[in-house]
Amino acid sequence: MRAALVGVDFGNGDFAASLEELSLLSQSAGAEPVTTVTCKRSSPDAALFVGSGKANEIADAVIDHQIDIVIFNHALSPAQQRNLERHLKIGVVDRTSLILDIFAQRAQSHEGKLQVELAQLQHLATRLIRGWTHLERQKGGIGLRGPGETQLETDRRLLGDRVKALRARLEKLQRQRATQRRARGRSQTFSVSLVGYTNAGKSTLFNGLTKARVYAADQLFATLDTTSRRIYLGDAGNVVMSDTVGFIRELPHQLVAAFRATLEETIHADLLLHVVDAASPVRMDQIQQVNLVLQEIGADHIPQILVWNKIDAAGLEPGLERDEYDKIRRVFISAQTGAGLDLLRQAVAEFAKMNSTVCLDDVPLAESHDTHA
């Protein structure tokens, strides 16, 4: 599927890195970015987001490059999306829909699939695209329609019912997860969650530390379902390690909400290993984005150690860095080659032995000074 990417520079953040990320997201969704249209604006156009002149330029690019879909690097309002589709005579997808689509393709577990569907329906509810009720009617749904009820009202009601049912099932799964966690808590098992920007190398690291075979690929959102494994760290005993979904800038709010259960593992961890792509030119911005999401889900009070990954690509040596209180602050590793993994195990073991009673002041949130920038 040939895609045209559209990015508007509003003058905040690293615009080039954001476009690069959109290209990766598009490829992860199965599209082939063929051309990119950019412009500068102080604020979005109410009707077309980009203004009529730029919309005409996109329309020309669609014809010239035989484009199948136009992907915007921003969240579009339902009206903007409709106006653009009418103007361009082609499907238009915004950043939120794109991320939801990738999540829908990747979810493996029953819970992951339910969460994605819930997020998609909540997004759909604001757009109410007609034509999905035929699925309900095929299931022998004669009599579903109330007397004098319009198609739109039927859509709304069916959508509302489905959202309610999904929420109930997710709450049940959440309760089961909480029970499992309480059992872990009673056995005094120290728990560690891997967090980090998407594609920072968490799953590769998780596999290296636990010898599990979790799907790891060089693409965005390769992991959607939390996987937990027990690892033995010598005199520090057993530790439960969880791999979580990658974070990304401007993660759609429905996803933060819908994926709360998946991220619950993070909220209840004793220690966060914040995995950073050391070779990324925008790593400091990515650290900040992850911390923002952690704040949003109520996990910003948990101590974290920064794991500077991909040192082979960044030309760095394995190592361990402490702060002025002799607490481990950063570990430099390569999950791919295994360099520095022994240091990371040592860091987790040291922290586990001290247990989780460390206050946040002792382990600074990752506003680290980038000495390797």
mmCIF file with all atom_site columns, C-alpha atoms in Angstrom, residues 63-245:
data_model
loop_
_atom_site.group_PDB
_atom_site.id
_atom_site.type_symbol
_atom_site.label_atom_id
_atom_site.label_alt_id
_atom_site.label_comp_id
_atom_site.label_asym_id
_atom_site.label_entity_id
_atom_site.label_seq_id
_atom_site.pdbx_PDB_ins_code
_atom_site.Cartn_x
_atom_site.Cartn_y
_atom_site.Cartn_z
_atom_site.occupancy
_atom_site.B_iso_or_equiv
_atom_site.pdbx_formal_charge
_atom_site.auth_seq_id
_atom_site.auth_comp_id
_atom_site.auth_asym_id
_atom_site.auth_atom_id
_atom_site.pdbx_PDB_model_num
ATOM 1   C CA . ILE A 1 63  ? -2.192  11.432  -8.418 1.00 0.00 ? 63  ILE A CA 1
ATOM 2   C CA . ASP A 1 64  ? 1.511   11.774  -9.343 1.00 0.00 ? 64  ASP A CA 1
ATOM 3   C CA . HIS A 1 65  ? 2.672   8.967   -7.059 1.00 0.00 ? 65  HIS A CA 1
ATOM 4   C CA . GLN A 1 66  ? -0.429  6.723   -7.364 1.00 0.00 ? 66  GLN A CA 1
ATOM 5   C CA . ILE A 1 67  ? -0.987  6.930   -3.610 1.00 0.00 ? 67  ILE A CA 1
ATOM 6   C CA . ASP A 1 68  ? -3.396  4.532   -1.871 1.00 0.00 ? 68  ASP A CA 1
ATOM 7   C CA . ILE A 1 69  ? -3.570  6.282   1.509  1.00 0.00 ? 69  ILE A CA 1
ATOM 8   C CA . VAL A 1 70  ? -2.572  9.607   3.115  1.00 0.00 ? 70  VAL A CA 1
ATOM 9   C CA . ILE A 1 71  ? -1.136  9.433   6.640  1.00 0.00 ? 71  ILE A CA 1
ATOM 10  C CA . PHE A 1 72  ? -1.026  12.525  8.854  1.00 0.00 ? 72  PHE A CA 1
ATOM 11  C CA . ASN A 1 73  ? 1.549   12.876  11.633 1.00 0.00 ? 73  ASN A CA 1
ATOM 12  C CA . HIS A 1 74  ? -1.100  14.454  13.865 1.00 0.00 ? 74  HIS A CA 1
ATOM 13  C CA . ALA A 1 75  ? -4.465  13.745  15.466 1.00 0.00 ? 75  ALA A CA 1
ATOM 14  C CA . LEU A 1 76  ? -7.243  14.950  13.147 1.00 0.00 ? 76  LEU A CA 1
ATOM 15  C CA . SER A 1 77  ? -10.724 15.885  14.263 1.00 0.00 ? 77  SER A CA 1
ATOM 16  C CA . PRO A 1 78  ? -13.555 13.805  12.718 1.00 0.00 ? 78  PRO A CA 1
ATOM 17  C CA . ALA A 1 79  ? -14.583 16.824  10.602 1.00 0.00 ? 79  ALA A CA 1
ATOM 18  C CA . GLN A 1 80  ? -11.024 17.442  9.345  1.00 0.00 ? 80  GLN A CA 1
ATOM 19  C CA . GLN A 1 81  ? -10.673 13.786  8.384  1.00 0.00 ? 81  GLN A CA 1
ATOM 20  C CA . ARG A 1 82  ? -13.994 13.826  6.489  1.00 0.00 ? 82  ARG A CA 1
ATOM 21  C CA . ASN A 1 83  ? -13.155 17.098  4.711  1.00 0.00 ? 83  ASN A CA 1
ATOM 22  C CA . LEU A 1 84  ? -9.719  15.823  3.696  1.00 0.00 ? 84  LEU A CA 1
ATOM 23  C CA . GLU A 1 85  ? -11.117 12.528  2.366  1.00 0.00 ? 85  GLU A CA 1
ATOM 24  C CA . ARG A 1 86  ? -13.667 14.462  0.333  1.00 0.00 ? 86  ARG A CA 1
ATOM 25  C CA . HIS A 1 87  ? -10.995 16.836  -0.970 1.00 0.00 ? 87  HIS A CA 1
ATOM 26  C CA . LEU A 1 88  ? -8.353  14.185  -1.732 1.00 0.00 ? 88  LEU A CA 1
ATOM 27  C CA . LYS A 1 89  ? -10.834 11.474  -2.852 1.00 0.00 ? 89  LYS A CA 1
ATOM 28  C CA . ILE A 1 90  ? -8.785  8.903   -0.930 1.00 0.00 ? 90  ILE A CA 1
ATOM 29  C CA . GLY A 1 91  ? -8.578  7.387   2.562  1.00 0.00 ? 91  GLY A CA 1
ATOM 30  C CA . VAL A 1 92  ? -6.925  9.583   5.216  1.00 0.00 ? 92  VAL A CA 1
ATOM 31  C CA . VAL A 1 93  ? -5.475  8.174   8.439  1.00 0.00 ? 93  VAL A CA 1
ATOM 32  C CA . ASP A 1 94  ? -4.242  10.200  11.382 1.00 0.00 ? 94  ASP A CA 1
ATOM 33  C CA . ARG A 1 95  ? -1.485  9.259   13.819 1.00 0.00 ? 95  ARG A CA 1
ATOM 34  C CA . THR A 1 96  ? -3.945  7.887   16.381 1.00 0.00 ? 96  THR A CA 1
ATOM 35  C CA . SER A 1 97  ? -5.643  5.552   13.887 1.00 0.00 ? 97  SER A CA 1
ATOM 36  C CA . LEU A 1 98  ? -2.242  4.445   12.578 1.00 0.00 ? 98  LEU A CA 1
ATOM 37  C CA . ILE A 1 99  ? -1.003  3.454   16.048 1.00 0.00 ? 99  ILE A CA 1
ATOM 38  C CA . LEU A 1 100 ? -4.324  1.712   16.787 1.00 0.00 ? 100 LEU A CA 1
ATOM 39  C CA . ASP A 1 101 ? -3.970  -0.239  13.540 1.00 0.00 ? 101 ASP A CA 1
ATOM 40  C CA . ILE A 1 102 ? -0.466  -1.428  14.461 1.00 0.00 ? 102 ILE A CA 1
ATOM 41  C CA . PHE A 1 103 ? -1.700  -2.444  17.906 1.00 0.00 ? 103 PHE A CA 1
ATOM 42  C CA . ALA A 1 104 ? -4.574  -4.377  16.307 1.00 0.00 ? 104 ALA A CA 1
ATOM 43  C CA . GLN A 1 105 ? -2.127  -6.279  14.078 1.00 0.00 ? 105 GLN A CA 1
ATOM 44  C CA . ARG A 1 106 ? 0.267   -7.084  16.924 1.00 0.00 ? 106 ARG A CA 1
ATOM 45  C CA . ALA A 1 107 ? -1.912  -8.003  19.920 1.00 0.00 ? 107 ALA A CA 1
ATOM 46  C CA . GLN A 1 108 ? -1.403  -11.679 20.760 1.00 0.00 ? 108 GLN A CA 1
ATOM 47  C CA . SER A 1 109 ? -3.070  -12.386 24.087 1.00 0.00 ? 109 SER A CA 1
ATOM 48  C CA . HIS A 1 110 ? -6.803  -12.421 24.752 1.00 0.00 ? 110 HIS A CA 1
ATOM 49  C CA . GLU A 1 111 ? -6.399  -9.390  27.008 1.00 0.00 ? 111 GLU A CA 1
ATOM 50  C CA . GLY A 1 112 ? -4.281  -7.508  24.470 1.00 0.00 ? 112 GLY A CA 1
ATOM 51  C CA . LYS A 1 113 ? -6.917  -8.045  21.773 1.00 0.00 ? 113 LYS A CA 1
ATOM 52  C CA . LEU A 1 114 ? -9.716  -6.873  24.061 1.00 0.00 ? 114 LEU A CA 1
ATOM 53  C CA . GLN A 1 115 ? -7.778  -3.742  24.968 1.00 0.00 ? 115 GLN A CA 1
ATOM 54  C CA . VAL A 1 116 ? -7.070  -2.898  21.341 1.00 0.00 ? 116 VAL A CA 1
ATOM 55  C CA . GLU A 1 117 ? -10.710 -3.409  20.366 1.00 0.00 ? 117 GLU A CA 1
ATOM 56  C CA . LEU A 1 118 ? -11.848 -1.171  23.215 1.00 0.00 ? 118 LEU A CA 1
ATOM 57  C CA . ALA A 1 119 ? -9.414  1.566   22.168 1.00 0.00 ? 119 ALA A CA 1
ATOM 58  C CA . GLN A 1 120 ? -10.526 1.287   18.543 1.00 0.00 ? 120 GLN A CA 1
ATOM 59  C CA . LEU A 1 121 ? -14.224 1.473   19.431 1.00 0.00 ? 121 LEU A CA 1
ATOM 60  C CA . GLN A 1 122 ? -13.652 4.511   21.639 1.00 0.00 ? 122 GLN A CA 1
ATOM 61  C CA . HIS A 1 123 ? -11.843 6.170   18.749 1.00 0.00 ? 123 HIS A CA 1
ATOM 62  C CA . LEU A 1 124 ? -14.563 5.070   16.343 1.00 0.00 ? 124 LEU A CA 1
ATOM 63  C CA . ALA A 1 125 ? -17.300 6.440   18.601 1.00 0.00 ? 125 ALA A CA 1
ATOM 64  C CA . THR A 1 126 ? -16.098 9.972   17.866 1.00 0.00 ? 126 THR A CA 1
ATOM 65  C CA . ARG A 1 127 ? -16.241 9.265   14.135 1.00 0.00 ? 127 ARG A CA 1
ATOM 66  C CA . LEU A 1 128 ? -19.157 6.847   13.859 1.00 0.00 ? 128 LEU A CA 1
ATOM 67  C CA . ILE A 1 129 ? -18.313 5.410   10.486 1.00 0.00 ? 129 ILE A CA 1
ATOM 68  C CA . ARG A 1 130 ? -21.485 3.799   9.221  1.00 0.00 ? 130 ARG A CA 1
ATOM 69  C CA . GLY A 1 131 ? -21.595 0.368   7.733  1.00 0.00 ? 131 GLY A CA 1
ATOM 70  C CA . TRP A 1 132 ? -20.180 -1.730  10.536 1.00 0.00 ? 132 TRP A CA 1
ATOM 71  C CA . THR A 1 133 ? -23.649 -2.750  11.826 1.00 0.00 ? 133 THR A CA 1
ATOM 72  C CA . HIS A 1 134 ? -24.043 -5.176  8.921  1.00 0.00 ? 134 HIS A CA 1
ATOM 73  C CA . LEU A 1 135 ? -21.748 -7.474  10.911 1.00 0.00 ? 135 LEU A CA 1
ATOM 74  C CA . GLU A 1 136 ? -24.262 -7.510  13.754 1.00 0.00 ? 136 GLU A CA 1
ATOM 75  C CA . ARG A 1 137 ? -27.144 -8.148  11.374 1.00 0.00 ? 137 ARG A CA 1
ATOM 76  C CA . GLN A 1 138 ? -25.360 -11.114 9.795  1.00 0.00 ? 138 GLN A CA 1
ATOM 77  C CA . LYS A 1 139 ? -25.319 -12.770 13.211 1.00 0.00 ? 139 LYS A CA 1
ATOM 78  C CA . GLY A 1 140 ? -29.078 -13.107 13.023 1.00 0.00 ? 140 GLY A CA 1
ATOM 79  C CA . GLY A 1 141 ? -29.626 -9.720  14.597 1.00 0.00 ? 141 GLY A CA 1
ATOM 80  C CA . ILE A 1 142 ? -33.165 -9.303  13.200 1.00 0.00 ? 142 ILE A CA 1
ATOM 81  C CA . GLY A 1 143 ? -35.162 -7.202  15.607 1.00 0.00 ? 143 GLY A CA 1
ATOM 82  C CA . LEU A 1 144 ? -32.061 -5.474  16.908 1.00 0.00 ? 144 LEU A CA 1
ATOM 83  C CA . ARG A 1 145 ? -33.332 -2.173  15.588 1.00 0.00 ? 145 ARG A CA 1
ATOM 84  C CA . GLY A 1 146 ? -35.755 -0.393  17.878 1.00 0.00 ? 146 GLY A CA 1
ATOM 85  C CA . PRO A 1 147 ? -38.985 1.112   16.459 1.00 0.00 ? 147 PRO A CA 1
ATOM 86  C CA . GLY A 1 148 ? -38.255 4.232   14.435 1.00 0.00 ? 148 GLY A CA 1
ATOM 87  C CA . GLU A 1 149 ? -34.578 4.105   15.364 1.00 0.00 ? 149 GLU A CA 1
ATOM 88  C CA . THR A 1 150 ? -32.245 5.694   12.831 1.00 0.00 ? 150 THR A CA 1
ATOM 89  C CA . GLN A 1 151 ? -29.177 3.894   11.489 1.00 0.00 ? 151 GLN A CA 1
ATOM 90  C CA . LEU A 1 152 ? -26.924 6.304   13.396 1.00 0.00 ? 152 LEU A CA 1
ATOM 91  C CA . GLU A 1 153 ? -28.714 5.686   16.707 1.00 0.00 ? 153 GLU A CA 1
ATOM 92  C CA . THR A 1 154 ? -28.464 1.927   16.150 1.00 0.00 ? 154 THR A CA 1
ATOM 93  C CA . ASP A 1 155 ? -24.756 2.290   15.483 1.00 0.00 ? 155 ASP A CA 1
ATOM 94  C CA . ARG A 1 156 ? -24.353 4.334   18.659 1.00 0.00 ? 156 ARG A CA 1
ATOM 95  C CA . ARG A 1 157 ? -26.272 1.833   20.761 1.00 0.00 ? 157 ARG A CA 1
ATOM 96  C CA . LEU A 1 158 ? -24.453 -1.227  19.403 1.00 0.00 ? 158 LEU A CA 1
ATOM 97  C CA . LEU A 1 159 ? -21.141 0.531   19.878 1.00 0.00 ? 159 LEU A CA 1
ATOM 98  C CA . GLY A 1 160 ? -22.036 1.514   23.455 1.00 0.00 ? 160 GLY A CA 1
ATOM 99  C CA . ASP A 1 161 ? -23.120 -2.056  24.293 1.00 0.00 ? 161 ASP A CA 1
ATOM 100 C CA . ARG A 1 162 ? -19.909 -3.508  22.898 1.00 0.00 ? 162 ARG A CA 1
ATOM 101 C CA . VAL A 1 163 ? -17.754 -1.005  24.819 1.00 0.00 ? 163 VAL A CA 1
ATOM 102 C CA . LYS A 1 164 ? -19.614 -1.893  28.034 1.00 0.00 ? 164 LYS A CA 1
ATOM 103 C CA . ALA A 1 165 ? -19.109 -5.629  27.464 1.00 0.00 ? 165 ALA A CA 1
ATOM 104 C CA . LEU A 1 166 ? -15.391 -5.158  26.719 1.00 0.00 ? 166 LEU A CA 1
ATOM 105 C CA . ARG A 1 167 ? -14.899 -3.029  29.836 1.00 0.00 ? 167 ARG A CA 1
ATOM 106 C CA . ALA A 1 168 ? -16.537 -5.694  32.000 1.00 0.00 ? 168 ALA A CA 1
ATOM 107 C CA . ARG A 1 169 ? -14.309 -8.442  30.574 1.00 0.00 ? 169 ARG A CA 1
ATOM 108 C CA . LEU A 1 170 ? -11.178 -6.330  31.010 1.00 0.00 ? 170 LEU A CA 1
ATOM 109 C CA . GLU A 1 171 ? -12.082 -5.537  34.621 1.00 0.00 ? 171 GLU A CA 1
ATOM 110 C CA . LYS A 1 172 ? -12.421 -9.261  35.294 1.00 0.00 ? 172 LYS A CA 1
ATOM 111 C CA . LEU A 1 173 ? -8.979  -9.896  33.770 1.00 0.00 ? 173 LEU A CA 1
ATOM 112 C CA . GLN A 1 174 ? -7.564  -7.035  35.827 1.00 0.00 ? 174 GLN A CA 1
ATOM 113 C CA . ARG A 1 175 ? -8.899  -8.612  39.024 1.00 0.00 ? 175 ARG A CA 1
ATOM 114 C CA . GLN A 1 176 ? -7.258  -11.934 38.080 1.00 0.00 ? 176 GLN A CA 1
ATOM 115 C CA . ARG A 1 177 ? -3.978  -10.125 37.452 1.00 0.00 ? 177 ARG A CA 1
ATOM 116 C CA . ALA A 1 178 ? -4.221  -8.370  40.830 1.00 0.00 ? 178 ALA A CA 1
ATOM 117 C CA . THR A 1 179 ? -4.749  -11.760 42.528 1.00 0.00 ? 179 THR A CA 1
ATOM 118 C CA . GLN A 1 180 ? -1.626  -13.146 40.845 1.00 0.00 ? 180 GLN A CA 1
ATOM 119 C CA . ARG A 1 181 ? 0.297   -10.048 41.921 1.00 0.00 ? 181 ARG A CA 1
ATOM 120 C CA . ARG A 1 182 ? -0.852  -10.402 45.554 1.00 0.00 ? 182 ARG A CA 1
ATOM 121 C CA . ALA A 1 183 ? 0.410   -13.985 45.518 1.00 0.00 ? 183 ALA A CA 1
ATOM 122 C CA . ARG A 1 184 ? 3.766   -12.708 44.246 1.00 0.00 ? 184 ARG A CA 1
ATOM 123 C CA . GLY A 1 185 ? 3.752   -10.004 46.915 1.00 0.00 ? 185 GLY A CA 1
ATOM 124 C CA . ARG A 1 186 ? 3.129   -12.585 49.660 1.00 0.00 ? 186 ARG A CA 1
ATOM 125 C CA . SER A 1 187 ? 6.087   -14.596 48.445 1.00 0.00 ? 187 SER A CA 1
ATOM 126 C CA . GLN A 1 188 ? 8.132   -11.367 48.726 1.00 0.00 ? 188 GLN A CA 1
ATOM 127 C CA . THR A 1 189 ? 9.351   -11.627 45.141 1.00 0.00 ? 189 THR A CA 1
ATOM 128 C CA . PHE A 1 190 ? 11.158  -8.516  43.958 1.00 0.00 ? 190 PHE A CA 1
ATOM 129 C CA . SER A 1 191 ? 9.640   -7.319  40.675 1.00 0.00 ? 191 SER A CA 1
ATOM 130 C CA . VAL A 1 192 ? 11.326  -5.420  37.856 1.00 0.00 ? 192 VAL A CA 1
ATOM 131 C CA . SER A 1 193 ? 9.638   -3.899  34.801 1.00 0.00 ? 193 SER A CA 1
ATOM 132 C CA . LEU A 1 194 ? 11.384  -2.972  31.578 1.00 0.00 ? 194 LEU A CA 1
ATOM 133 C CA . VAL A 1 195 ? 10.097  0.338   30.255 1.00 0.00 ? 195 VAL A CA 1
ATOM 134 C CA . GLY A 1 196 ? 11.302  2.541   27.442 1.00 0.00 ? 196 GLY A CA 1
ATOM 135 C CA . TYR A 1 197 ? 10.538  4.153   24.143 1.00 0.00 ? 197 TYR A CA 1
ATOM 136 C CA . THR A 1 198 ? 9.294   1.803   21.449 1.00 0.00 ? 198 THR A CA 1
ATOM 137 C CA . ASN A 1 199 ? 12.139  0.024   19.613 1.00 0.00 ? 199 ASN A CA 1
ATOM 138 C CA . ALA A 1 200 ? 14.691  0.817   22.362 1.00 0.00 ? 200 ALA A CA 1
ATOM 139 C CA . GLY A 1 201 ? 15.534  -2.898  22.581 1.00 0.00 ? 201 GLY A CA 1
ATOM 140 C CA . LYS A 1 202 ? 13.482  -3.995  25.596 1.00 0.00 ? 202 LYS A CA 1
ATOM 141 C CA . SER A 1 203 ? 12.406  -7.376  24.222 1.00 0.00 ? 203 SER A CA 1
ATOM 142 C CA . THR A 1 204 ? 15.925  -8.234  23.052 1.00 0.00 ? 204 THR A CA 1
ATOM 143 C CA . LEU A 1 205 ? 17.179  -7.333  26.534 1.00 0.00 ? 205 LEU A CA 1
ATOM 144 C CA . PHE A 1 206 ? 14.360  -9.306  28.167 1.00 0.00 ? 206 PHE A CA 1
ATOM 145 C CA . ASN A 1 207 ? 15.287  -12.348 26.076 1.00 0.00 ? 207 ASN A CA 1
ATOM 146 C CA . GLY A 1 208 ? 18.969  -11.920 26.957 1.00 0.00 ? 208 GLY A CA 1
ATOM 147 C CA . LEU A 1 209 ? 18.280  -11.696 30.692 1.00 0.00 ? 209 LEU A CA 1
ATOM 148 C CA . THR A 1 210 ? 15.584  -14.364 31.006 1.00 0.00 ? 210 THR A CA 1
ATOM 149 C CA . LYS A 1 211 ? 16.396  -16.676 28.076 1.00 0.00 ? 211 LYS A CA 1
ATOM 150 C CA . ALA A 1 212 ? 12.749  -16.341 27.060 1.00 0.00 ? 212 ALA A CA 1
ATOM 151 C CA . ARG A 1 213 ? 11.825  -16.275 23.417 1.00 0.00 ? 213 ARG A CA 1
ATOM 152 C CA . VAL A 1 214 ? 9.708   -13.152 23.198 1.00 0.00 ? 214 VAL A CA 1
ATOM 153 C CA . TYR A 1 215 ? 9.120   -11.739 19.725 1.00 0.00 ? 215 TYR A CA 1
ATOM 154 C CA . ALA A 1 216 ? 11.775  -9.072  19.176 1.00 0.00 ? 216 ALA A CA 1
ATOM 155 C CA . ALA A 1 217 ? 12.078  -7.172  15.926 1.00 0.00 ? 217 ALA A CA 1
ATOM 156 C CA . ASP A 1 218 ? 13.512  -3.908  14.722 1.00 0.00 ? 218 ASP A CA 1
ATOM 157 C CA . GLN A 1 219 ? 10.126  -2.263  14.366 1.00 0.00 ? 219 GLN A CA 1
ATOM 158 C CA . LEU A 1 220 ? 7.836   -0.102  16.433 1.00 0.00 ? 220 LEU A CA 1
ATOM 159 C CA . PHE A 1 221 ? 5.518   -1.847  18.884 1.00 0.00 ? 221 PHE A CA 1
ATOM 160 C CA . ALA A 1 222 ? 6.872   -5.350  18.376 1.00 0.00 ? 222 ALA A CA 1
ATOM 161 C CA . THR A 1 223 ? 5.676   -6.108  21.940 1.00 0.00 ? 223 THR A CA 1
ATOM 162 C CA . LEU A 1 224 ? 2.138   -5.422  23.090 1.00 0.00 ? 224 LEU A CA 1
ATOM 163 C CA . ASP A 1 225 ? 1.509   -8.054  25.717 1.00 0.00 ? 225 ASP A CA 1
ATOM 164 C CA . THR A 1 226 ? 3.252   -8.020  29.051 1.00 0.00 ? 226 THR A CA 1
ATOM 165 C CA . THR A 1 227 ? 5.390   -11.106 29.569 1.00 0.00 ? 227 THR A CA 1
ATOM 166 C CA . SER A 1 228 ? 6.768   -11.940 32.999 1.00 0.00 ? 228 SER A CA 1
ATOM 167 C CA . ARG A 1 229 ? 9.600   -14.363 33.781 1.00 0.00 ? 229 ARG A CA 1
ATOM 168 C CA . ARG A 1 230 ? 11.390  -15.345 36.958 1.00 0.00 ? 230 ARG A CA 1
ATOM 169 C CA . ILE A 1 231 ? 15.177  -14.999 36.987 1.00 0.00 ? 231 ILE A CA 1
ATOM 170 C CA . TYR A 1 232 ? 17.634  -16.065 39.664 1.00 0.00 ? 232 TYR A CA 1
ATOM 171 C CA . LEU A 1 233 ? 20.243  -13.522 40.712 1.00 0.00 ? 233 LEU A CA 1
ATOM 172 C CA . GLY A 1 234 ? 22.515  -15.397 43.119 1.00 0.00 ? 234 GLY A CA 1
ATOM 173 C CA . ASP A 1 235 ? 22.360  -14.181 46.703 1.00 0.00 ? 235 ASP A CA 1
ATOM 174 C CA . ALA A 1 236 ? 19.653  -11.660 45.760 1.00 0.00 ? 236 ALA A CA 1
ATOM 175 C CA . GLY A 1 237 ? 17.356  -14.640 45.088 1.00 0.00 ? 237 GLY A CA 1
ATOM 176 C CA . ASN A 1 238 ? 14.544  -14.724 42.523 1.00 0.00 ? 238 ASN A CA 1
ATOM 177 C CA . VAL A 1 239 ? 13.333  -11.648 40.692 1.00 0.00 ? 239 VAL A CA 1
ATOM 178 C CA . VAL A 1 240 ? 10.240  -11.386 38.480 1.00 0.00 ? 240 VAL A CA 1
ATOM 179 C CA . MET A 1 241 ? 10.986  -9.448  35.314 1.00 0.00 ? 241 MET A CA 1
ATOM 180 C CA . SER A 1 242 ? 8.264   -8.056  33.016 1.00 0.00 ? 242 SER A CA 1
ATOM 181 C CA . ASP A 1 243 ? 8.582   -6.768  29.463 1.00 0.00 ? 243 ASP A CA 1
ATOM 182 C CA . THR A 1 244 ? 6.030   -4.065  28.612 1.00 0.00 ? 244 THR A CA 1
ATOM 183 C CA . VAL A 1 245 ? 4.673   -2.235  25.574 1.00 0.00 ? 245 VAL A CA 1
#
